[in-house]
Amino acid sequence: MIRHIVLFKFRDDLQNAEKKTKLEKIKFSLEVLTQKVESLKKMEVGINQNPDETYDLALTSDFESMDGLKAYAVHPEHLEVAALIREILDKRACVDYEI
């Protein structure tokens, strides 16, 4: 099993209301992927509540294998959500490890 963890930091120039709206839309869009991408076994998405931290959103997802993760990465439904994220993305950090 592979655990895929991603942290997203979004642009600082976004107004709070706009950022909150976009975060909620991205969170929902990511969570729906569990119903659309067969290789995605589990996903948890959290919006940062600690204003002292840098990153805005955390994603944890599980796949049967690295091949499953690779299939997810190019899946059309995932690519649509990735495009939403890229619109406001500043930084991304990722770790994939075996569990």
mmCIF file of C-alpha atoms in Angstrom:
data_model
loop_
_atom_site.group_PDB
_atom_site.id
_atom_site.type_symbol
_atom_site.label_atom_id
_atom_site.label_comp_id
_atom_site.label_asym_id
_atom_site.label_seq_id
_atom_site.Cartn_x
_atom_site.Cartn_y
_atom_site.Cartn_z
ATOM 1 C CA MET A 1 0.000 0.000 0.000
ATOM 2 C CA ILE A 2 1.260 3.509 -0.847
ATOM 3 C CA ARG A 3 0.372 6.597 1.170
ATOM 4 C CA HIS A 4 0.490 9.867 -0.809
ATOM 5 C CA ILE A 5 0.700 13.042 1.293
ATOM 6 C CA VAL A 6 0.584 16.488 -0.285
ATOM 7 C CA LEU A 7 0.697 19.933 1.310
ATOM 8 C CA PHE A 8 -0.500 22.949 -0.647
ATOM 9 C CA LYS A 9 0.254 26.600 -0.008
ATOM 10 C CA PHE A 10 -1.890 29.005 -1.949
ATOM 11 C CA ARG A 11 -1.082 32.529 -3.077
ATOM 12 C CA ASP A 12 -0.964 35.186 -0.376
ATOM 13 C CA ASP A 13 -2.618 37.779 -2.615
ATOM 14 C CA LEU A 14 -6.025 36.072 -2.354
ATOM 15 C CA GLN A 15 -8.643 37.804 -0.230
ATOM 16 C CA ASN A 16 -9.764 35.710 2.776
ATOM 17 C CA ALA A 17 -13.300 35.159 1.463
ATOM 18 C CA GLU A 18 -12.069 34.156 -1.995
ATOM 19 C CA LYS A 19 -9.433 31.843 -0.506
ATOM 20 C CA LYS A 20 -11.974 30.172 1.786
ATOM 21 C CA THR A 21 -14.401 29.611 -1.116
ATOM 22 C CA LYS A 22 -11.681 28.138 -3.324
ATOM 23 C CA LEU A 23 -10.357 25.925 -0.509
ATOM 24 C CA GLU A 24 -13.826 24.487 0.114
ATOM 25 C CA LYS A 25 -14.336 23.828 -3.611
ATOM 26 C CA ILE A 26 -10.941 22.134 -3.925
ATOM 27 C CA LYS A 27 -11.553 20.047 -0.789
ATOM 28 C CA PHE A 28 -14.926 18.837 -2.083
ATOM 29 C CA SER A 29 -13.558 18.170 -5.586
ATOM 30 C CA LEU A 30 -10.687 16.101 -4.189
ATOM 31 C CA GLU A 31 -12.907 14.078 -1.849
ATOM 32 C CA VAL A 32 -15.272 13.168 -4.700
ATOM 33 C CA LEU A 33 -12.363 11.531 -6.520
ATOM 34 C CA THR A 34 -12.717 8.469 -4.256
ATOM 35 C CA GLN A 35 -15.923 7.713 -6.181
ATOM 36 C CA LYS A 36 -14.380 8.330 -9.594
ATOM 37 C CA VAL A 37 -10.832 6.909 -9.550
ATOM 38 C CA GLU A 38 -10.674 3.154 -9.043
ATOM 39 C CA SER A 39 -7.049 3.057 -7.870
ATOM 40 C CA LEU A 40 -7.757 5.633 -5.120
ATOM 41 C CA LYS A 41 -8.639 3.583 -2.042
ATOM 42 C CA LYS A 42 -8.929 6.296 0.606
ATOM 43 C CA MET A 43 -8.557 10.063 0.820
ATOM 44 C CA GLU A 44 -8.646 12.640 3.567
ATOM 45 C CA VAL A 45 -8.443 16.382 2.881
ATOM 46 C CA GLY A 46 -8.027 19.004 5.580
ATOM 47 C CA ILE A 47 -7.994 22.785 5.528
ATOM 48 C CA ASN A 48 -5.389 24.230 7.880
ATOM 49 C CA GLN A 49 -6.889 25.834 10.996
ATOM 50 C CA ASN A 50 -3.584 27.045 12.462
ATOM 51 C CA PRO A 51 -2.776 30.584 11.241
ATOM 52 C CA ASP A 52 0.832 30.193 12.427
ATOM 53 C CA GLU A 53 1.529 27.502 9.814
ATOM 54 C CA THR A 54 2.518 28.047 6.181
ATOM 55 C CA TYR A 55 0.494 25.487 4.231
ATOM 56 C CA ASP A 56 -3.241 25.852 3.600
ATOM 57 C CA LEU A 57 -4.426 22.371 2.674
ATOM 58 C CA ALA A 58 -3.297 18.808 3.406
ATOM 59 C CA LEU A 59 -4.170 15.736 1.371
ATOM 60 C CA THR A 60 -3.587 12.142 2.456
ATOM 61 C CA SER A 61 -4.543 9.330 0.091
ATOM 62 C CA ASP A 62 -3.901 5.600 -0.149
ATOM 63 C CA PHE A 63 -3.272 3.423 -3.195
ATOM 64 C CA GLU A 64 -2.669 -0.311 -3.598
ATOM 65 C CA SER A 65 0.636 0.369 -5.410
ATOM 66 C CA MET A 66 2.803 3.001 -7.084
ATOM 67 C CA ASP A 67 1.149 1.986 -10.355
ATOM 68 C CA GLY A 68 -2.206 2.913 -8.808
ATOM 69 C CA LEU A 69 -0.806 6.300 -7.776
ATOM 70 C CA LYS A 70 0.550 6.836 -11.285
ATOM 71 C CA ALA A 71 -2.857 5.972 -12.769
ATOM 72 C CA TYR A 72 -4.481 8.501 -10.415
ATOM 73 C CA ALA A 73 -1.974 11.196 -11.420
ATOM 74 C CA VAL A 74 -3.061 11.047 -15.077
ATOM 75 C CA HIS A 75 -6.757 10.294 -14.524
ATOM 76 C CA PRO A 76 -8.939 12.930 -16.275
ATOM 77 C CA GLU A 77 -10.987 13.610 -13.112
ATOM 78 C CA HIS A 78 -7.809 14.217 -11.099
ATOM 79 C CA LEU A 79 -6.404 16.463 -13.815
ATOM 80 C CA GLU A 80 -9.531 18.654 -13.600
ATOM 81 C CA VAL A 81 -9.012 19.159 -9.858
ATOM 82 C CA ALA A 82 -5.286 19.726 -10.374
ATOM 83 C CA ALA A 83 -6.140 22.553 -12.772
ATOM 84 C CA LEU A 84 -8.288 24.212 -10.059
ATOM 85 C CA ILE A 85 -5.406 23.911 -7.619
ATOM 86 C CA ARG A 86 -2.838 25.331 -10.038
ATOM 87 C CA GLU A 87 -4.960 28.493 -10.463
ATOM 88 C CA ILE A 88 -4.051 29.583 -6.917
ATOM 89 C CA LEU A 89 -1.032 27.431 -6.049
ATOM 90 C CA ASP A 90 2.126 28.967 -4.629
ATOM 91 C CA LYS A 91 3.963 25.883 -3.252
ATOM 92 C CA ARG A 92 3.462 22.132 -3.067
ATOM 93 C CA ALA A 93 5.248 19.500 -0.997
ATOM 94 C CA CYS A 94 4.738 15.765 -1.461
ATOM 95 C CA VAL A 95 5.844 12.475 0.078
ATOM 96 C CA ASP A 96 4.887 8.969 -1.068
ATOM 97 C CA TYR A 97 5.738 6.042 1.189
ATOM 98 C CA GLU A 98 4.883 2.407 1.730
ATOM 99 C CA ILE A 99 2.539 1.462 4.552
#
